[in-house]
Amino acid sequence: SFCPLNSIRNMLCRAGQIRRCAASLSHTISKVAASRQKHTLPDLTYDYGALEPYVSAEIMQLHHSKHHATYVNNLNVTEEKYQEALAKGDVTTQVALQPALKFNGGGHINHTIFWTNLSPNGGGEPQGELMEAIKRDFGSFQKMKEKMSAVTVAVQGSGWGWLGFDKDSGRLRIAACANQDPLQGTTGLTPLLGIDVWEHAYYLQYKNVRPDYVNAIWNVVNWENVSERLQMAKK
Ligand SMILES: [Fe+2]
């Protein structure tokens, strides 16, 4: 038989369940939103000393735990300020934050790629499709290395040399970027292999002789990672 009291009790119970569920959902959403805003320093998959003798443990430790970490922290600070400016509709502050976003965002993007481009088991020559593309676009692996080394050594002041993929033409390209300008965000090329020629990347070991550092780094290039990046870029 129908009992109005039971029916009301059931309805209240369901409403309570829905309220609790909604509260839990909104808590989860805000946690996800907060976690998405925070960038973190990625772990290396090898020890700081693993790239010796080509890159010293001291350079790797400072480069990763101090320099890259600073880009990550400053990117988070900049994004927080940007969110505030966005919420207020403050376009002037948004525009003023652009250089910091480019510098710290680029620093984080570039170094994150760089660590995976290197491996203690690296060096040698690339295989398969990547090697075919290098031969097609540069004539030979040796010629590509020479061109990329020359462009990278010639970077004025601080910056990066890159092997990138041009989606429009389907070709590989060599490019140089100043400061921490990220390759894709500033040229449209998809980054495959980057060589950091900021002095923090080599000075403790190679002093002013940047060409020696660039020549040495080919011994620890992780060609499997570069190949994977090419496969991803082509998709
Ligand atoms: Fe660096």
PDB file of C-alpha atoms and ligand atoms in Angstrom:
ATOM      1  CA  SER A   1       0.000   0.000   0.000  1.00  0.00           C
ATOM      2  CA  PHE A   2       1.145   3.585  -0.725  1.00  0.00           C
ATOM      3  CA  CYS A   3       2.712   5.376   2.237  1.00  0.00           C
ATOM      4  CA  PRO A   4       3.275   9.119   1.623  1.00  0.00           C
ATOM      5  CA  LEU A   5       5.784   9.341   4.517  1.00  0.00           C
ATOM      6  CA  ASN A   6       7.976   6.574   3.089  1.00  0.00           C
ATOM      7  CA  SER A   7       7.809   8.190  -0.333  1.00  0.00           C
ATOM      8  CA  ILE A   8       8.948  11.572   1.025  1.00  0.00           C
ATOM      9  CA  ARG A   9      11.712   9.885   3.048  1.00  0.00           C
ATOM     10  CA  ASN A  10      12.944   8.108  -0.108  1.00  0.00           C
ATOM     11  CA  MET A  11      12.921  11.343  -2.061  1.00  0.00           C
ATOM     12  CA  LEU A  12      14.903  13.173   0.639  1.00  0.00           C
ATOM     13  CA  CYS A  13      17.381  10.316   0.762  1.00  0.00           C
ATOM     14  CA  ARG A  14      17.876  10.436  -3.018  1.00  0.00           C
ATOM     15  CA  ALA A  15      18.275  14.248  -2.915  1.00  0.00           C
ATOM     16  CA  GLY A  16      20.953  13.824  -0.234  1.00  0.00           C
ATOM     17  CA  GLN A  17      22.759  11.250  -2.367  1.00  0.00           C
ATOM     18  CA  ILE A  18      22.680  13.557  -5.389  1.00  0.00           C
ATOM     19  CA  ARG A  19      23.955  16.485  -3.298  1.00  0.00           C
ATOM     20  CA  ARG A  20      26.832  14.401  -1.910  1.00  0.00           C
ATOM     21  CA  CYS A  21      27.652  13.106  -5.375  1.00  0.00           C
ATOM     22  CA  ALA A  22      27.630  16.639  -6.838  1.00  0.00           C
ATOM     23  CA  ALA A  23      29.864  17.907  -4.011  1.00  0.00           C
ATOM     24  CA  SER A  24      32.314  15.079  -4.571  1.00  0.00           C
ATOM     25  CA  LEU A  25      32.263  15.681  -8.337  1.00  0.00           C
ATOM     26  CA  SER A  26      32.934  19.406  -7.997  1.00  0.00           C
ATOM     27  CA  HIS A  27      35.763  18.629  -5.560  1.00  0.00           C
ATOM     28  CA  THR A  28      37.277  16.238  -8.137  1.00  0.00           C
ATOM     29  CA  ILE A  29      36.878  18.782 -10.948  1.00  0.00           C
ATOM     30  CA  SER A  30      38.588  21.546  -8.972  1.00  0.00           C
ATOM     31  CA  LYS A  31      41.395  19.144  -8.054  1.00  0.00           C
ATOM     32  CA  VAL A  32      41.864  18.190 -11.720  1.00  0.00           C
ATOM     33  CA  ALA A  33      41.794  21.872 -12.754  1.00  0.00           C
ATOM     34  CA  ALA A  34      44.391  22.732 -10.095  1.00  0.00           C
ATOM     35  CA  SER A  35      46.631  19.818 -11.043  1.00  0.00           C
ATOM     36  CA  ARG A  36      46.429  20.732 -14.730  1.00  0.00           C
ATOM     37  CA  GLN A  37      47.706  24.219 -13.976  1.00  0.00           C
ATOM     38  CA  LYS A  38      50.826  22.986 -12.187  1.00  0.00           C
ATOM     39  CA  HIS A  39      53.748  21.838 -14.260  1.00  0.00           C
ATOM     40  CA  THR A  40      56.338  19.573 -12.681  1.00  0.00           C
ATOM     41  CA  LEU A  41      59.983  18.778 -13.337  1.00  0.00           C
ATOM     42  CA  PRO A  42      60.110  15.432 -15.212  1.00  0.00           C
ATOM     43  CA  ASP A  43      62.444  12.752 -13.838  1.00  0.00           C
ATOM     44  CA  LEU A  44      65.387  11.665 -15.939  1.00  0.00           C
ATOM     45  CA  THR A  45      65.382   8.007 -16.987  1.00  0.00           C
ATOM     46  CA  TYR A  46      69.172   7.855 -16.380  1.00  0.00           C
ATOM     47  CA  ASP A  47      71.586   9.038 -13.686  1.00  0.00           C
ATOM     48  CA  TYR A  48      73.231  12.453 -13.785  1.00  0.00           C
ATOM     49  CA  GLY A  49      76.585  10.775 -14.424  1.00  0.00           C
ATOM     50  CA  ALA A  50      75.290   8.418 -17.126  1.00  0.00           C
ATOM     51  CA  LEU A  51      76.219  10.654 -20.070  1.00  0.00           C
ATOM     52  CA  GLU A  52      79.879  10.945 -19.054  1.00  0.00           C
ATOM     53  CA  PRO A  53      82.403  11.547 -20.465  1.00  0.00           C
ATOM     54  CA  TYR A  54      80.393  13.553 -23.015  1.00  0.00           C
ATOM     55  CA  VAL A  55      78.318  15.554 -20.524  1.00  0.00           C
ATOM     56  CA  SER A  56      79.552  15.694 -16.933  1.00  0.00           C
ATOM     57  CA  ALA A  57      77.428  14.708 -13.935  1.00  0.00           C
ATOM     58  CA  GLU A  58      77.873  18.197 -12.481  1.00  0.00           C
ATOM     59  CA  ILE A  59      76.436  19.825 -15.613  1.00  0.00           C
ATOM     60  CA  MET A  60      73.536  17.364 -15.757  1.00  0.00           C
ATOM     61  CA  GLN A  61      72.665  17.838 -12.083  1.00  0.00           C
ATOM     62  CA  LEU A  62      72.686  21.636 -12.239  1.00  0.00           C
ATOM     63  CA  HIS A  63      71.021  21.713 -15.646  1.00  0.00           C
ATOM     64  CA  HIS A  64      68.121  19.482 -14.601  1.00  0.00           C
ATOM     65  CA  SER A  65      67.628  20.178 -10.882  1.00  0.00           C
ATOM     66  CA  LYS A  66      68.351  23.925 -10.962  1.00  0.00           C
ATOM     67  CA  HIS A  67      67.923  25.387 -14.451  1.00  0.00           C
ATOM     68  CA  HIS A  68      64.999  23.285 -15.698  1.00  0.00           C
ATOM     69  CA  ALA A  69      63.366  23.413 -12.249  1.00  0.00           C
ATOM     70  CA  THR A  70      63.495  27.229 -12.354  1.00  0.00           C
ATOM     71  CA  TYR A  71      61.700  27.316 -15.713  1.00  0.00           C
ATOM     72  CA  VAL A  72      59.001  25.027 -14.291  1.00  0.00           C
ATOM     73  CA  ASN A  73      58.540  27.153 -11.158  1.00  0.00           C
ATOM     74  CA  ASN A  74      58.452  30.421 -13.073  1.00  0.00           C
ATOM     75  CA  LEU A  75      56.049  28.946 -15.638  1.00  0.00           C
ATOM     76  CA  ASN A  76      53.663  28.018 -12.815  1.00  0.00           C
ATOM     77  CA  VAL A  77      53.952  31.517 -11.301  1.00  0.00           C
ATOM     78  CA  THR A  78      53.370  33.140 -14.707  1.00  0.00           C
ATOM     79  CA  GLU A  79      50.352  30.945 -15.464  1.00  0.00           C
ATOM     80  CA  GLU A  80      48.822  31.796 -12.086  1.00  0.00           C
ATOM     81  CA  LYS A  81      49.212  35.527 -12.784  1.00  0.00           C
ATOM     82  CA  TYR A  82      47.816  34.963 -16.276  1.00  0.00           C
ATOM     83  CA  GLN A  83      44.740  33.181 -14.879  1.00  0.00           C
ATOM     84  CA  GLU A  84      44.112  36.097 -12.526  1.00  0.00           C
ATOM     85  CA  ALA A  85      44.448  38.614 -15.368  1.00  0.00           C
ATOM     86  CA  LEU A  86      42.158  36.480 -17.541  1.00  0.00           C
ATOM     87  CA  ALA A  87      39.536  36.273 -14.774  1.00  0.00           C
ATOM     88  CA  LYS A  88      39.627  40.065 -14.386  1.00  0.00           C
ATOM     89  CA  GLY A  89      39.521  40.699 -18.128  1.00  0.00           C
ATOM     90  CA  ASP A  90      42.845  42.550 -17.716  1.00  0.00           C
ATOM     91  CA  VAL A  91      44.252  42.389 -21.253  1.00  0.00           C
ATOM     92  CA  THR A  92      47.181  44.735 -20.499  1.00  0.00           C
ATOM     93  CA  THR A  93      48.558  42.340 -17.873  1.00  0.00           C
ATOM     94  CA  GLN A  94      47.919  39.358 -20.148  1.00  0.00           C
ATOM     95  CA  VAL A  95      50.001  40.999 -22.888  1.00  0.00           C
ATOM     96  CA  ALA A  96      52.721  41.994 -20.400  1.00  0.00           C
ATOM     97  CA  LEU A  97      53.010  38.342 -19.287  1.00  0.00           C
ATOM     98  CA  GLN A  98      53.622  37.009 -22.826  1.00  0.00           C
ATOM     99  CA  PRO A  99      57.448  37.241 -22.745  1.00  0.00           C
ATOM    100  CA  ALA A 100      57.591  35.393 -19.409  1.00  0.00           C
ATOM    101  CA  LEU A 101      55.233  32.731 -20.753  1.00  0.00           C
ATOM    102  CA  LYS A 102      57.365  32.286 -23.884  1.00  0.00           C
ATOM    103  CA  PHE A 103      60.615  32.172 -21.927  1.00  0.00           C
ATOM    104  CA  ASN A 104      59.574  29.858 -19.098  1.00  0.00           C
ATOM    105  CA  GLY A 105      57.095  27.827 -21.139  1.00  0.00           C
ATOM    106  CA  GLY A 106      59.727  27.437 -23.856  1.00  0.00           C
ATOM    107  CA  GLY A 107      62.374  26.531 -21.270  1.00  0.00           C
ATOM    108  CA  HIS A 108      60.138  23.791 -19.873  1.00  0.00           C
ATOM    109  CA  ILE A 109      59.123  22.438 -23.308  1.00  0.00           C
ATOM    110  CA  ASN A 110      62.691  22.485 -24.682  1.00  0.00           C
ATOM    111  CA  HIS A 111      64.376  20.803 -21.722  1.00  0.00           C
ATOM    112  CA  THR A 112      61.637  18.171 -21.432  1.00  0.00           C
ATOM    113  CA  ILE A 113      62.386  17.164 -25.045  1.00  0.00           C
ATOM    114  CA  PHE A 114      66.161  17.455 -24.581  1.00  0.00           C
ATOM    115  CA  TRP A 115      66.421  14.915 -21.708  1.00  0.00           C
ATOM    116  CA  THR A 116      64.594  12.281 -23.760  1.00  0.00           C
ATOM    117  CA  ASN A 117      66.740  13.067 -26.833  1.00  0.00           C
ATOM    118  CA  LEU A 118      69.772  11.863 -24.854  1.00  0.00           C
ATOM    119  CA  SER A 119      70.686   8.405 -23.601  1.00  0.00           C
ATOM    120  CA  PRO A 120      73.755   6.656 -22.178  1.00  0.00           C
ATOM    121  CA  ASN A 121      73.036   3.998 -24.857  1.00  0.00           C
ATOM    122  CA  GLY A 122      72.783   6.637 -27.575  1.00  0.00           C
ATOM    123  CA  GLY A 123      75.059   7.618 -30.429  1.00  0.00           C
ATOM    124  CA  GLY A 124      75.670   5.708 -33.630  1.00  0.00           C
ATOM    125  CA  GLU A 125      73.277   6.186 -36.507  1.00  0.00           C
ATOM    126  CA  PRO A 126      69.494   6.317 -36.790  1.00  0.00           C
ATOM    127  CA  GLN A 127      67.628   3.421 -38.411  1.00  0.00           C
ATOM    128  CA  GLY A 128      64.693   2.866 -40.705  1.00  0.00           C
ATOM    129  CA  GLU A 129      62.365   5.635 -41.784  1.00  0.00           C
ATOM    130  CA  LEU A 130      64.291   8.376 -39.962  1.00  0.00           C
ATOM    131  CA  MET A 131      67.535   7.432 -41.706  1.00  0.00           C
ATOM    132  CA  GLU A 132      65.751   7.331 -45.072  1.00  0.00           C
ATOM    133  CA  ALA A 133      64.262  10.788 -44.462  1.00  0.00           C
ATOM    134  CA  ILE A 134      67.687  12.164 -43.433  1.00  0.00           C
ATOM    135  CA  LYS A 135      69.304  10.780 -46.606  1.00  0.00           C
ATOM    136  CA  ARG A 136      66.463  12.149 -48.751  1.00  0.00           C
ATOM    137  CA  ASP A 137      66.538  15.663 -47.227  1.00  0.00           C
ATOM    138  CA  PHE A 138      70.259  16.143 -46.491  1.00  0.00           C
ATOM    139  CA  GLY A 139      72.066  13.719 -48.801  1.00  0.00           C
ATOM    140  CA  SER A 140      73.607  11.674 -45.985  1.00  0.00           C
ATOM    141  CA  PHE A 141      73.630  11.270 -42.202  1.00  0.00           C
ATOM    142  CA  GLN A 142      77.080  12.880 -42.105  1.00  0.00           C
ATOM    143  CA  LYS A 143      75.844  15.923 -44.035  1.00  0.00           C
ATOM    144  CA  MET A 144      72.859  16.344 -41.709  1.00  0.00           C
ATOM    145  CA  LYS A 145      75.168  16.178 -38.666  1.00  0.00           C
ATOM    146  CA  GLU A 146      77.545  18.719 -40.188  1.00  0.00           C
ATOM    147  CA  LYS A 147      74.728  21.108 -41.068  1.00  0.00           C
ATOM    148  CA  MET A 148      73.008  20.828 -37.695  1.00  0.00           C
ATOM    149  CA  SER A 149      76.336  21.209 -35.853  1.00  0.00           C
ATOM    150  CA  ALA A 150      77.228  24.335 -37.866  1.00  0.00           C
ATOM    151  CA  VAL A 151      73.814  25.969 -37.345  1.00  0.00           C
ATOM    152  CA  THR A 152      73.864  25.106 -33.630  1.00  0.00           C
ATOM    153  CA  VAL A 153      77.419  26.340 -33.020  1.00  0.00           C
ATOM    154  CA  ALA A 154      76.534  29.587 -34.837  1.00  0.00           C
ATOM    155  CA  VAL A 155      73.663  30.489 -32.466  1.00  0.00           C
ATOM    156  CA  GLN A 156      74.498  33.975 -31.180  1.00  0.00           C
ATOM    157  CA  GLY A 157      74.329  34.111 -27.410  1.00  0.00           C
ATOM    158  CA  SER A 158      71.931  31.579 -25.864  1.00  0.00           C
ATOM    159  CA  GLY A 159      69.644  29.312 -27.826  1.00  0.00           C
ATOM    160  CA  TRP A 160      69.026  25.923 -29.393  1.00  0.00           C
ATOM    161  CA  GLY A 161      69.758  24.043 -32.611  1.00  0.00           C
ATOM    162  CA  TRP A 162      66.978  21.757 -33.861  1.00  0.00           C
ATOM    163  CA  LEU A 163      66.180  18.975 -36.253  1.00  0.00           C
ATOM    164  CA  GLY A 164      62.490  19.470 -36.946  1.00  0.00           C
ATOM    165  CA  PHE A 165      59.723  18.079 -39.128  1.00  0.00           C
ATOM    166  CA  ASP A 166      57.774  20.300 -41.492  1.00  0.00           C
ATOM    167  CA  LYS A 167      54.260  18.840 -41.725  1.00  0.00           C
ATOM    168  CA  ASP A 168      53.355  20.881 -44.807  1.00  0.00           C
ATOM    169  CA  SER A 169      56.168  19.549 -46.987  1.00  0.00           C
ATOM    170  CA  GLY A 170      56.759  16.285 -45.106  1.00  0.00           C
ATOM    171  CA  ARG A 171      60.481  17.195 -44.946  1.00  0.00           C
ATOM    172  CA  LEU A 172      63.062  17.385 -42.193  1.00  0.00           C
ATOM    173  CA  ARG A 173      64.515  20.811 -41.466  1.00  0.00           C
ATOM    174  CA  ILE A 174      67.392  22.259 -39.443  1.00  0.00           C
ATOM    175  CA  ALA A 175      66.611  25.412 -37.491  1.00  0.00           C
ATOM    176  CA  ALA A 176      68.046  27.575 -34.742  1.00  0.00           C
ATOM    177  CA  CYS A 177      66.051  29.338 -32.041  1.00  0.00           C
ATOM    178  CA  ALA A 178      67.190  32.185 -29.795  1.00  0.00           C
ATOM    179  CA  ASN A 179      66.812  32.133 -26.012  1.00  0.00           C
ATOM    180  CA  GLN A 180      64.138  29.589 -25.025  1.00  0.00           C
ATOM    181  CA  ASP A 181      61.884  30.251 -28.019  1.00  0.00           C
ATOM    182  CA  PRO A 182      60.172  26.880 -28.518  1.00  0.00           C
ATOM    183  CA  LEU A 183      60.594  25.457 -32.040  1.00  0.00           C
ATOM    184  CA  GLN A 184      56.951  24.595 -32.734  1.00  0.00           C
ATOM    185  CA  GLY A 185      55.460  27.712 -31.168  1.00  0.00           C
ATOM    186  CA  THR A 186      57.774  30.031 -33.084  1.00  0.00           C
ATOM    187  CA  THR A 187      58.432  28.230 -36.413  1.00  0.00           C
ATOM    188  CA  GLY A 188      55.661  25.647 -36.763  1.00  0.00           C
ATOM    189  CA  LEU A 189      58.211  22.829 -37.129  1.00  0.00           C
ATOM    190  CA  THR A 190      57.680  19.792 -34.916  1.00  0.00           C
ATOM    191  CA  PRO A 191      60.779  19.287 -32.725  1.00  0.00           C
ATOM    192  CA  LEU A 192      62.584  15.950 -33.161  1.00  0.00           C
ATOM    193  CA  LEU A 193      66.082  16.624 -31.766  1.00  0.00           C
ATOM    194  CA  GLY A 194      67.322  19.665 -29.880  1.00  0.00           C
ATOM    195  CA  ILE A 195      70.808  20.729 -28.839  1.00  0.00           C
ATOM    196  CA  ASP A 196      70.903  23.187 -25.958  1.00  0.00           C
ATOM    197  CA  VAL A 197      73.738  25.692 -26.456  1.00  0.00           C
ATOM    198  CA  TRP A 198      73.095  27.872 -23.462  1.00  0.00           C
ATOM    199  CA  GLU A 199      76.399  28.180 -21.586  1.00  0.00           C
ATOM    200  CA  HIS A 200      74.788  26.361 -18.617  1.00  0.00           C
ATOM    201  CA  ALA A 201      74.677  23.281 -20.891  1.00  0.00           C
ATOM    202  CA  TYR A 202      78.444  23.037 -21.445  1.00  0.00           C
ATOM    203  CA  TYR A 203      80.584  25.763 -19.861  1.00  0.00           C
ATOM    204  CA  LEU A 204      81.639  23.847 -16.712  1.00  0.00           C
ATOM    205  CA  GLN A 205      83.174  21.141 -18.917  1.00  0.00           C
ATOM    206  CA  TYR A 206      83.922  22.698 -22.304  1.00  0.00           C
ATOM    207  CA  LYS A 207      84.504  26.343 -21.238  1.00  0.00           C
ATOM    208  CA  ASN A 208      84.229  28.598 -24.303  1.00  0.00           C
ATOM    209  CA  VAL A 209      84.686  25.771 -26.849  1.00  0.00           C
ATOM    210  CA  ARG A 210      81.085  25.250 -27.928  1.00  0.00           C
ATOM    211  CA  PRO A 211      82.028  23.215 -31.052  1.00  0.00           C
ATOM    212  CA  ASP A 212      83.651  20.500 -28.885  1.00  0.00           C
ATOM    213  CA  TYR A 213      80.460  20.165 -26.836  1.00  0.00           C
ATOM    214  CA  VAL A 214      78.284  19.972 -29.965  1.00  0.00           C
ATOM    215  CA  ASN A 215      80.590  17.352 -31.512  1.00  0.00           C
ATOM    216  CA  ALA A 216      80.537  15.323 -28.279  1.00  0.00           C
ATOM    217  CA  ILE A 217      76.758  15.325 -27.834  1.00  0.00           C
ATOM    218  CA  TRP A 218      76.246  13.193 -30.980  1.00  0.00           C
ATOM    219  CA  ASN A 219      77.699  10.306 -28.930  1.00  0.00           C
ATOM    220  CA  VAL A 220      74.675  10.321 -26.612  1.00  0.00           C
ATOM    221  CA  VAL A 221      71.823  11.115 -29.017  1.00  0.00           C
ATOM    222  CA  ASN A 222      68.911   8.730 -28.470  1.00  0.00           C
ATOM    223  CA  TRP A 223      67.959   8.035 -32.099  1.00  0.00           C
ATOM    224  CA  GLU A 224      65.090   5.782 -31.025  1.00  0.00           C
ATOM    225  CA  ASN A 225      63.507   8.765 -29.301  1.00  0.00           C
ATOM    226  CA  VAL A 226      64.078  10.963 -32.369  1.00  0.00           C
ATOM    227  CA  SER A 227      62.465   8.245 -34.552  1.00  0.00           C
ATOM    228  CA  GLU A 228      59.459   8.012 -32.230  1.00  0.00           C
ATOM    229  CA  ARG A 229      59.034  11.775 -32.429  1.00  0.00           C
ATOM    230  CA  LEU A 230      59.073  11.592 -36.240  1.00  0.00           C
ATOM    231  CA  GLN A 231      56.413   8.859 -36.189  1.00  0.00           C
ATOM    232  CA  MET A 232      54.221  10.961 -33.859  1.00  0.00           C
ATOM    233  CA  ALA A 233      54.743  14.083 -35.993  1.00  0.00           C
ATOM    234  CA  LYS A 234      53.597  12.251 -39.135  1.00  0.00           C
ATOM    235  CA  LYS A 235      50.299  11.132 -37.570  1.00  0.00           C
TER     236      LYS A 235
HETATM  237 FE    FE B   1      69.389  24.381 -20.762  1.00  0.00          FE
END
